[in-house]
Short mmCIF file of C-alpha atoms in Angstrom, two decimals:
data_model
loop_
_atom_site.label_atom_id
_atom_site.label_comp_id
_atom_site.label_asym_id
_atom_site.label_seq_id
_atom_site.Cartn_x
_atom_site.Cartn_y
_atom_site.Cartn_z
CA MET Z 1 19.51 60.91 36.22
CA ALA Z 2 16.47 58.65 36.56
CA SER Z 3 15.04 61.05 39.19
CA THR Z 4 15.44 63.98 36.96
CA CYS Z 5 13.68 62.19 34.20
CA ALA Z 6 10.87 61.32 36.45
CA GLN Z 7 10.50 64.93 37.57
CA LEU Z 8 10.42 66.24 34.03
CA CYS Z 9 7.71 63.75 33.14
CA LEU Z 10 5.69 64.81 36.27
CA ARG Z 11 5.56 68.35 35.12
CA GLY Z 12 2.83 67.45 32.63
CA THR Z 13 -0.87 68.04 33.51
CA GLY Z 14 -3.97 66.07 32.99
CA PRO Z 15 -4.90 62.36 33.37
CA LEU Z 16 -2.75 61.22 30.54
CA TYR Z 17 0.44 62.45 32.30
CA SER Z 18 -0.53 60.85 35.49
CA LYS Z 19 -0.89 57.54 33.70
CA THR Z 20 2.45 57.92 31.86
CA VAL Z 21 4.26 58.89 35.08
CA SER Z 22 2.86 55.87 37.03
CA SER Z 23 3.81 53.42 34.34
CA THR Z 24 7.37 54.83 33.83
CA TRP Z 25 7.98 54.89 37.54
CA GLN Z 26 6.63 51.38 38.15
CA TYR Z 27 8.86 50.04 35.20
CA TYR Z 28 12.01 51.84 36.70
CA THR Z 29 11.34 50.31 40.04
CA ARG Z 30 10.95 46.82 38.58
CA VAL Z 31 14.32 47.20 36.88
CA GLN Z 32 16.18 48.26 40.05
CA GLN Z 33 14.66 45.34 41.98
CA ARG Z 34 15.93 43.01 39.26
CA ILE Z 35 19.45 44.31 39.59
CA LYS Z 36 19.33 44.00 43.34
CA VAL Z 37 18.41 40.41 43.27
CA THR Z 38 21.88 38.69 42.73
CA ARG Z 39 21.63 35.68 45.19
CA VAL Z 40 18.69 33.59 45.94
CA PRO Z 41 18.79 31.53 49.21
CA THR Z 42 17.45 28.09 49.48
CA LYS Z 43 13.66 27.95 48.74
CA VAL Z 44 10.92 25.34 48.68
CA ILE Z 45 8.89 25.42 45.56
CA SER Z 46 6.30 22.76 44.88
CA GLY Z 47 7.91 20.54 47.46
CA LEU Z 48 11.49 20.67 45.97
CA SER Z 49 14.58 22.20 47.68
CA ILE Z 50 16.53 24.36 45.31
CA ARG Z 51 19.92 25.92 46.07
CA GLY Z 52 20.68 29.42 45.25
CA ASN Z 53 23.17 29.04 42.18
CA HIS Z 54 23.04 30.62 38.88
CA THR Z 55 20.69 27.98 37.26
CA THR Z 56 18.12 28.07 40.01
CA ALA Z 57 18.40 31.89 40.23
CA THR Z 58 17.64 32.07 36.43
CA THR Z 59 14.64 29.85 36.97
CA LEU Z 60 13.29 31.76 39.85
CA THR Z 61 13.93 35.06 38.09
CA ARG Z 62 11.79 33.87 35.14
CA LEU Z 63 9.02 32.98 37.52
CA ARG Z 64 9.14 36.29 39.42
CA TRP Z 65 9.17 38.13 36.15
CA LYS Z 66 6.01 36.48 34.95
CA GLN Z 67 4.47 37.10 38.37
CA GLN Z 68 5.36 40.87 38.27
CA ILE Z 69 4.05 41.23 34.89
CA CYS Z 70 0.63 39.73 35.94
CA PHE Z 71 0.67 42.01 39.18
CA TYR Z 72 1.61 45.13 37.12
CA SER Z 73 -1.14 44.54 34.61
CA ASP Z 74 -3.71 44.16 37.53
CA SER Z 75 -2.37 47.31 39.33
CA ALA Z 76 -2.41 49.44 36.21
CA ALA Z 77 -5.97 48.40 35.41
CA LYS Z 78 -7.18 49.16 38.81
CA TYR Z 79 -5.40 52.58 38.93
CA LEU Z 80 -6.79 53.65 35.44
CA THR Z 81 -10.24 52.54 36.51
CA THR Z 82 -10.22 54.56 39.74
CA GLU Z 83 -8.72 57.54 37.98
CA ALA Z 84 -11.49 57.49 35.34
CA LYS Z 85 -14.18 57.25 37.89
CA GLU Z 86 -12.98 60.11 40.13
CA GLY Z 87 -12.17 62.45 37.18
CA THR Z 88 -8.73 63.30 38.59
CA ASN Z 89 -7.43 66.62 37.30
CA THR Z 90 -4.19 66.80 39.05
CA GLN Z 91 -2.01 69.65 37.64
CA GLU Z 92 1.34 68.98 39.21
CA LEU Z 93 2.92 66.33 41.34
CA SER Z 94 5.65 66.92 43.87
CA ARG Z 95 8.52 64.61 44.87
CA THR Z 96 6.51 63.66 47.91
CA ASN Z 97 3.59 62.55 45.60
CA VAL Z 98 5.99 60.68 43.42
CA GLY Z 99 7.29 58.88 46.43
CA ALA Z 100 3.62 58.11 47.47
CA HIS Z 101 2.91 56.78 44.04
CA LYS Z 102 6.01 54.67 44.14
CA THR Z 103 5.06 53.31 47.53
CA SER Z 104 1.46 52.58 46.73
CA LEU Z 105 2.32 50.86 43.48
CA LEU Z 106 5.10 48.58 44.81
CA PRO Z 107 3.72 45.09 45.24
CA THR Z 108 4.35 43.74 48.80
CA ARG Z 109 5.32 40.42 47.21
CA ASP Z 110 8.28 42.03 45.37
CA ALA Z 111 9.58 43.42 48.76
CA ALA Z 112 9.41 40.13 50.33
CA LEU Z 113 11.46 38.56 47.47
CA THR Z 114 14.29 41.05 48.01
CA THR Z 115 14.70 40.09 51.59
CA GLU Z 116 17.43 37.52 51.97
CA ASN Z 117 17.17 34.33 54.09
CA SER Z 118 13.32 34.35 53.78
CA HIS Z 119 11.12 31.47 52.73
CA ILE Z 120 8.69 32.00 49.88
CA SER Z 121 5.58 29.98 48.79
CA LEU Z 122 5.03 30.64 45.06
CA ASP Z 123 1.79 29.95 43.34
CA LEU Z 124 2.73 28.09 40.01
CA ASP Z 125 -0.84 27.60 38.73
CA PRO Z 126 -0.57 30.74 36.39
CA VAL Z 127 2.49 29.24 34.51
CA ALA Z 128 1.28 25.59 34.54
CA GLN Z 129 0.82 25.83 30.72
CA PRO Z 130 3.96 26.99 29.02
CA SER Z 131 3.88 29.43 26.13
CA ALA Z 132 4.51 28.17 22.58
CA LEU Z 133 7.31 30.64 22.28
CA GLU Z 134 8.98 29.55 25.52
CA GLU Z 135 12.36 27.59 25.28
CA ILE Z 136 12.36 24.07 26.61
CA SER Z 137 15.19 21.77 27.48
CA ASP Z 138 16.46 18.97 25.23
CA GLU Z 139 15.05 16.28 27.68
CA GLU Z 140 11.60 17.84 27.47
CA ALA Z 141 11.79 18.06 23.74
CA ILE Z 142 12.73 14.38 23.38
CA SER Z 143 9.84 13.25 25.62
CA ILE Z 144 7.30 14.96 23.35
CA SER Z 145 5.48 12.25 21.35
CA VAL Z 146 3.64 13.17 18.17
CA PRO Z 147 1.22 10.50 16.86
CA SER Z 148 1.86 9.52 13.22
CA ALA Z 149 -0.84 9.72 10.62
CA ILE Z 150 0.50 6.64 8.81
CA PRO Z 151 1.78 3.58 10.67
CA PRO Z 152 5.74 3.51 10.40
CA ALA Z 153 5.77 -0.19 9.54
CA SER Z 154 3.37 -2.92 8.81
CA THR Z 155 3.37 -6.34 7.09
CA THR Z 156 -0.01 -5.55 5.24
CA LEU Z 157 -1.39 -2.79 3.15
CA ARG Z 158 -4.68 -3.10 4.97
CA ASP Z 159 -3.23 -0.82 7.82
CA TYR Z 160 -2.68 2.03 5.36
CA VAL Z 161 -5.87 1.98 3.32
CA ASP Z 162 -7.77 4.39 5.57
CA LYS Z 163 -4.76 6.71 5.76
CA SER Z 164 -3.61 6.73 2.09
CA GLU Z 165 -5.81 8.29 -0.53
CA THR Z 166 -4.08 6.23 -3.36
CA LEU Z 167 -4.74 2.97 -1.72
CA SER Z 168 -8.25 3.80 -0.87
CA LYS Z 169 -9.06 4.71 -4.41
CA LEU Z 170 -7.23 1.74 -5.86
CA VAL Z 171 -9.46 -0.60 -3.68
CA GLN Z 172 -12.43 1.15 -5.14
CA LEU Z 173 -11.21 0.44 -8.68
CA GLY Z 174 -11.02 -3.34 -7.80
CA VAL Z 175 -7.26 -3.75 -7.24
CA ASN Z 176 -6.33 -6.66 -5.20
CA LEU Z 177 -3.95 -5.17 -2.57
CA TRP Z 178 -3.52 -8.68 -0.86
CA LYS Z 179 -1.88 -9.92 -4.09
CA LEU Z 180 0.31 -6.82 -4.42
CA GLU Z 181 1.60 -6.75 -0.85
CA GLN Z 182 3.05 -10.18 -1.33
CA ARG Z 183 5.49 -8.89 -4.01
CA PRO Z 184 8.60 -7.16 -2.71
CA ASN Z 185 8.76 -3.50 -2.70
CA VAL Z 186 5.44 -3.11 -4.46
CA GLY Z 187 3.64 -1.88 -1.25
CA SER Z 188 6.15 0.80 -0.49
CA MET Z 189 6.00 1.88 -4.14
CA LEU Z 190 2.22 2.22 -3.97
CA LEU Z 191 2.44 4.34 -0.79
CA ARG Z 192 4.82 6.75 -2.37
CA LEU Z 193 2.42 7.33 -5.30
CA ASN Z 194 0.10 10.34 -5.53
CA PHE Z 195 -3.24 9.42 -6.96
CA ASN Z 196 -3.81 12.72 -8.75
CA THR Z 197 -0.34 13.05 -10.32
CA ASP Z 198 0.77 9.40 -10.73
CA VAL Z 199 -2.22 7.19 -11.07
CA THR Z 200 -4.99 9.43 -12.69
CA PRO Z 201 -2.93 10.23 -15.89
CA ARG Z 202 -2.24 6.56 -16.48
CA LEU Z 203 -5.85 5.58 -15.97
CA LEU Z 204 -6.94 8.28 -18.35
CA PHE Z 205 -4.40 7.00 -21.03
CA LEU Z 206 -5.79 3.51 -20.76
CA LYS Z 207 -9.26 4.85 -21.26
CA ASP Z 208 -8.17 6.91 -24.27
CA ILE Z 209 -6.78 3.78 -26.05
CA GLY Z 210 -10.06 1.95 -25.50
CA VAL Z 211 -9.53 -0.09 -22.33
CA GLU Z 212 -12.80 -0.50 -20.41
CA ASP Z 213 -13.12 0.94 -16.83
CA SER Z 214 -13.90 -2.54 -15.51
CA ARG Z 215 -10.32 -3.73 -16.54
CA PHE Z 216 -8.43 -1.22 -14.52
CA GLY Z 217 -8.42 -3.22 -11.34
CA TYR Z 218 -7.28 -6.40 -13.17
CA ILE Z 219 -4.47 -4.60 -14.98
CA ILE Z 220 -3.09 -2.85 -11.89
CA SER Z 221 -3.43 -6.01 -9.71
CA HIS Z 222 -1.24 -7.95 -12.14
CA ASN Z 223 1.11 -5.08 -13.24
CA PRO Z 224 1.29 -2.30 -10.73
CA PHE Z 225 4.51 -0.98 -12.44
CA ILE Z 226 2.40 0.50 -15.17
CA LEU Z 227 1.72 3.35 -12.82
CA THR Z 228 5.42 4.26 -12.87
CA GLU Z 229 5.87 4.14 -16.64
CA SER Z 230 6.17 7.51 -18.42
CA LEU Z 231 3.29 8.47 -20.58
CA GLU Z 232 5.67 9.13 -23.49
CA ASN Z 233 6.82 5.43 -23.37
CA LEU Z 234 3.36 4.09 -23.17
CA GLN Z 235 2.23 6.22 -26.08
CA ALA Z 236 5.26 5.10 -28.18
CA ARG Z 237 4.40 1.36 -27.64
CA VAL Z 238 0.84 1.83 -28.66
CA ASN Z 239 1.90 3.73 -31.67
CA TYR Z 240 4.25 0.89 -32.64
CA LEU Z 241 1.57 -1.71 -32.45
CA LYS Z 242 -0.70 0.28 -34.46
CA SER Z 243 1.98 0.78 -37.12
CA LYS Z 244 2.13 -3.05 -37.43
CA ASN Z 245 -1.54 -2.85 -38.45
CA PHE Z 246 -3.04 -3.78 -35.19
CA SER Z 247 -6.40 -2.10 -34.97
CA SER Z 248 -7.24 0.22 -32.03
CA GLU Z 249 -9.79 -2.38 -30.79
CA THR Z 250 -7.23 -5.12 -31.01
CA VAL Z 251 -4.58 -3.09 -29.12
CA ALA Z 252 -7.14 -2.39 -26.34
CA SER Z 253 -8.07 -6.04 -26.08
CA MET Z 254 -4.40 -7.09 -26.04
CA VAL Z 255 -3.49 -4.56 -23.16
CA SER Z 256 -6.69 -5.68 -21.15
CA ARG Z 257 -5.70 -9.44 -21.37
CA ALA Z 258 -1.79 -8.89 -21.17
CA PRO Z 259 -1.26 -6.17 -18.48
CA TYR Z 260 2.63 -6.22 -18.86
CA LEU Z 261 2.43 -5.62 -22.65
CA LEU Z 262 3.04 -1.87 -22.43
CA ASN Z 263 5.96 -2.27 -20.06
CA PHE Z 264 8.18 -3.61 -22.71
CA SER Z 265 10.17 -1.39 -25.00
CA VAL Z 266 9.48 -0.96 -28.76
CA ASN Z 267 12.66 -2.93 -29.65
CA ARG Z 268 11.56 -5.95 -27.46
CA LEU Z 269 8.04 -5.94 -29.09
CA ASP Z 270 9.58 -5.86 -32.51
CA ASN Z 271 12.01 -8.72 -31.61
CA ARG Z 272 9.24 -10.91 -30.39
CA LEU Z 273 7.08 -10.40 -33.47
CA GLY Z 274 10.06 -11.17 -35.69
CA PHE Z 275 10.80 -14.43 -33.71
CA TYR Z 276 7.41 -15.93 -34.16
CA GLN Z 277 7.26 -14.97 -37.76
CA GLN Z 278 10.61 -16.68 -38.56
CA GLN Z 279 10.33 -19.67 -36.24
CA LEU Z 280 6.90 -20.68 -37.67
CA SER Z 281 7.39 -19.38 -41.18
CA LEU Z 282 4.19 -17.31 -40.79
CA SER Z 283 2.98 -14.46 -42.84
CA ALA Z 284 2.67 -10.88 -41.24
CA ASN Z 285 -1.19 -11.46 -41.08
CA ASN Z 286 -0.87 -14.85 -39.40
CA THR Z 287 1.67 -13.44 -36.95
CA ARG Z 288 -0.73 -10.66 -36.13
CA ASN Z 289 -3.54 -13.30 -35.72
CA ILE Z 290 -1.86 -15.46 -33.18
CA VAL Z 291 -0.48 -12.56 -31.35
CA ALA Z 292 -3.80 -10.85 -31.13
CA ARG Z 293 -5.41 -14.08 -29.77
CA LEU Z 294 -2.71 -14.75 -27.28
CA PRO Z 295 -1.09 -11.33 -26.38
CA ARG Z 296 1.06 -12.85 -23.54
CA LEU Z 297 3.33 -14.29 -26.26
CA LEU Z 298 4.92 -10.89 -26.41
CA CYS Z 299 5.36 -10.62 -22.66
CA GLY Z 300 6.57 -14.07 -21.37
CA SER Z 301 9.87 -15.84 -21.80
CA LEU Z 302 10.80 -17.37 -25.13
CA GLU Z 303 12.55 -20.41 -23.63
CA PRO Z 304 9.18 -22.38 -23.05
CA VAL Z 305 8.19 -21.57 -26.53
CA LYS Z 306 11.34 -22.92 -28.10
CA GLU Z 307 11.22 -26.03 -25.91
CA ASN Z 308 7.62 -26.78 -26.86
CA LEU Z 309 8.46 -26.37 -30.56
CA LYS Z 310 11.38 -28.86 -30.16
CA VAL Z 311 9.02 -31.31 -28.30
CA CYS Z 312 6.43 -31.25 -31.08
CA GLU Z 313 9.06 -31.74 -33.85
CA ILE Z 314 11.44 -34.18 -32.08
CA GLU Z 315 9.55 -36.12 -29.41
CA LEU Z 316 6.01 -36.12 -30.81
CA GLY Z 317 7.03 -36.43 -34.44
CA PHE Z 318 5.12 -33.59 -36.14
CA LYS Z 319 6.28 -31.94 -39.34
CA ARG Z 320 7.09 -28.22 -39.46
CA ASN Z 321 3.96 -27.56 -41.65
CA GLU Z 322 1.83 -29.49 -39.08
CA ILE Z 323 3.19 -27.65 -36.20
CA GLN Z 324 2.34 -24.38 -38.07
CA ASN Z 325 -1.22 -25.45 -38.47
CA ILE Z 326 -1.56 -26.56 -34.93
CA VAL Z 327 -0.16 -23.24 -33.69
CA LEU Z 328 -2.47 -21.17 -35.89
CA ALA Z 329 -5.45 -23.13 -34.53
CA VAL Z 330 -4.38 -23.35 -30.89
CA PRO Z 331 -1.78 -20.65 -30.05
CA LYS Z 332 -1.92 -21.69 -26.46
CA LEU Z 333 0.10 -24.86 -27.17
CA LEU Z 334 3.25 -22.61 -27.56
CA THR Z 335 3.16 -21.90 -23.74
CA ALA Z 336 1.52 -25.14 -22.65
CA ASN Z 337 3.07 -27.31 -19.99
CA LYS Z 338 5.47 -29.75 -21.60
CA ARG Z 339 4.52 -32.77 -19.38
CA LYS Z 340 0.80 -32.31 -19.96
CA LEU Z 341 1.31 -31.89 -23.69
CA THR Z 342 3.30 -35.03 -23.96
CA GLU Z 343 0.94 -37.01 -21.63
CA ILE Z 344 -2.20 -36.14 -23.73
CA PHE Z 345 -0.37 -36.88 -27.11
CA ASP Z 346 0.67 -40.20 -25.89
CA PHE Z 347 -2.83 -41.17 -24.96
CA ILE Z 348 -4.49 -39.97 -28.21
CA HIS Z 349 -1.73 -41.53 -30.46
CA ASN Z 350 -0.80 -44.69 -28.62
CA THR Z 351 -4.02 -45.61 -26.75
CA MET Z 352 -6.82 -44.18 -29.03
CA LYS Z 353 -4.62 -45.04 -32.12
CA VAL Z 354 -5.23 -41.59 -33.73
CA PRO Z 355 -2.61 -40.81 -36.45
CA HIS Z 356 -0.69 -37.45 -36.78
CA HIS Z 357 -2.67 -36.08 -39.72
CA LEU Z 358 -5.95 -36.45 -37.81
CA ILE Z 359 -4.50 -34.73 -34.71
CA THR Z 360 -3.36 -31.92 -36.90
CA LYS Z 361 -6.85 -31.70 -38.32
CA PHE Z 362 -8.29 -31.44 -34.86
CA PRO Z 363 -5.55 -29.80 -32.76
CA GLN Z 364 -8.03 -28.74 -30.07
CA VAL Z 365 -7.79 -32.34 -28.72
CA LEU Z 366 -4.17 -31.44 -27.56
CA ASN Z 367 -5.49 -28.55 -25.39
CA SER Z 368 -8.31 -30.60 -23.72
CA LYS Z 369 -8.33 -32.06 -20.19
CA TYR Z 370 -6.59 -35.40 -19.87
CA LEU Z 371 -9.13 -36.81 -17.36
CA ARG Z 372 -12.15 -35.95 -19.45
CA LEU Z 373 -10.54 -37.39 -22.66
CA ARG Z 374 -9.67 -40.57 -20.92
CA GLU Z 375 -13.16 -41.03 -19.20
CA ARG Z 376 -15.09 -40.54 -22.44
CA HIS Z 377 -12.80 -42.74 -24.67
CA LEU Z 378 -12.99 -45.60 -22.08
CA PHE Z 379 -16.74 -45.23 -21.93
CA LEU Z 380 -17.07 -45.34 -25.71
CA GLU Z 381 -14.65 -48.33 -25.75
CA TYR Z 382 -16.89 -50.14 -23.05
CA LEU Z 383 -19.84 -49.59 -25.44
CA GLY Z 384 -17.97 -50.58 -28.45
CA LYS Z 385 -18.24 -47.25 -30.09
CA ALA Z 386 -14.66 -45.92 -29.91
CA GLN Z 387 -14.23 -45.36 -33.69
CA TYR Z 388 -12.26 -42.20 -34.76
CA ASP Z 389 -11.38 -43.03 -38.41
CA PRO Z 390 -13.42 -40.85 -40.82
CA THR Z 391 -13.22 -43.46 -43.55
CA LEU Z 392 -15.11 -46.08 -41.36
CA PRO Z 393 -18.81 -46.07 -40.31
CA SER Z 394 -19.94 -44.85 -36.83
CA TYR Z 395 -17.04 -42.24 -36.92
CA ILE Z 396 -16.68 -40.00 -33.86
CA SER Z 397 -15.03 -36.61 -34.39
CA LEU Z 398 -12.12 -35.82 -32.10
CA ASP Z 399 -13.41 -32.13 -31.89
CA ARG Z 400 -16.79 -33.27 -30.74
CA LEU Z 401 -15.48 -35.78 -28.30
CA VAL Z 402 -13.78 -33.13 -26.12
CA SER Z 403 -15.95 -30.17 -26.71
CA LEU Z 404 -19.50 -31.33 -26.08
CA PRO Z 405 -20.93 -31.27 -22.60
CA ASP Z 406 -21.65 -34.52 -20.75
CA GLU Z 407 -25.35 -34.72 -21.42
CA THR Z 408 -24.94 -34.01 -25.24
CA PHE Z 409 -22.01 -36.43 -25.49
CA CYS Z 410 -24.11 -39.26 -23.96
CA THR Z 411 -27.21 -38.79 -26.01
CA GLU Z 412 -25.62 -37.96 -29.39
CA LEU Z 413 -22.22 -39.83 -29.36
CA ALA Z 414 -22.43 -42.58 -26.83
CA LEU Z 415 -26.28 -43.21 -27.36
CA ALA Z 416 -26.54 -43.71 -23.56
CA THR Z 417 -28.03 -42.06 -20.52
CA LEU Z 418 -26.18 -39.63 -18.31
CA GLU Z 419 -26.74 -41.80 -15.37
CA ASP Z 420 -25.00 -44.72 -17.12
CA PHE Z 421 -21.99 -42.52 -17.70
CA TYR Z 422 -21.76 -41.47 -14.15
CA LEU Z 423 -22.11 -45.10 -12.90
CA PHE Z 424 -19.21 -45.99 -15.35
CA GLN Z 425 -17.09 -43.17 -13.88
CA LYS Z 426 -17.27 -44.76 -10.47
CA THR Z 427 -15.77 -47.91 -11.78
CA LEU Z 428 -12.64 -46.15 -12.93
#
């Protein structure tokens, strides 16, 4: 049947029929040779001895097939070039001519492959680089290594800055990554964020409420979790503060100085404001005043505040109205260290002999540095000028005692030189 089809095709005339016949006959010849090769004897390929089983036969078949395709392309190109040059006008090809074409187009290497018990030396250079569509074994697939763009694991965010757009831009904003990487799970959270969809909307929100650009780095360095808060929650908390008559400038200042302020719910903010108003018996205006001056009162724990209030009332002996005046003047005392507060009060009240009502009048003295207060009092005592009673002559104000710089303190209060004060400090 194949011969009949070939004869029918050969009846055509012209160069086009000659090309078609040659191609068809050559393809038929390749198929028959493929069927004949059923067993491959032992062969040596690239120095390896391969037995003729089904696996090796399949491998060699694939190699021969690629080789034959290359040879077929070369032969067809040569034939078509020669035919074009000679201007062949063959009208009809006989069976003898067909046989001649078949014989001339058959590659000698194919004939050698069909001969059993023969040794072949194959040139593997053309197939040294496999095709992207070629199937590979599981072992070859496992051995392929693809370099990762981001290091799989690291103990520092520094290794990811060049690979992560989010981290690189946070550094440009002034964020201290070395602080954030010391906190658990914060580094992995930052790596998962997308700067355009996660970070940029929060920065624009902070800018809209009045926060200066220079404070972005400080806020994120202390509170990176603001980048995961929803914009709806952030806006709701800002609206609540404004509903309590906090001005827009005050809200922006509070957020800049207390980065965690907007991470707390509206209920928590409301409970904190109510706590200070009730515990200190303050008016709404005074409550806003102390919170605006020290916004971390709304963010920190209430236990230190409760403890300091008890210390002032029970241990230090202040009355409730005196505590109220002290807190309004120095809100920081609500979160001051208990030991430091007790130590300074003991020195002022028991060593300097200052009564409670004078301490209440000048509460800043409780927030001063203990060493500075001690050195200056002892220097005045050495000079015989340690007099803190406003009803007596040569009175020295407690406020000026702790607030003036050393040079002004020496010239105006101690009436001595700065060198004398420094020499006295060396004797302590």
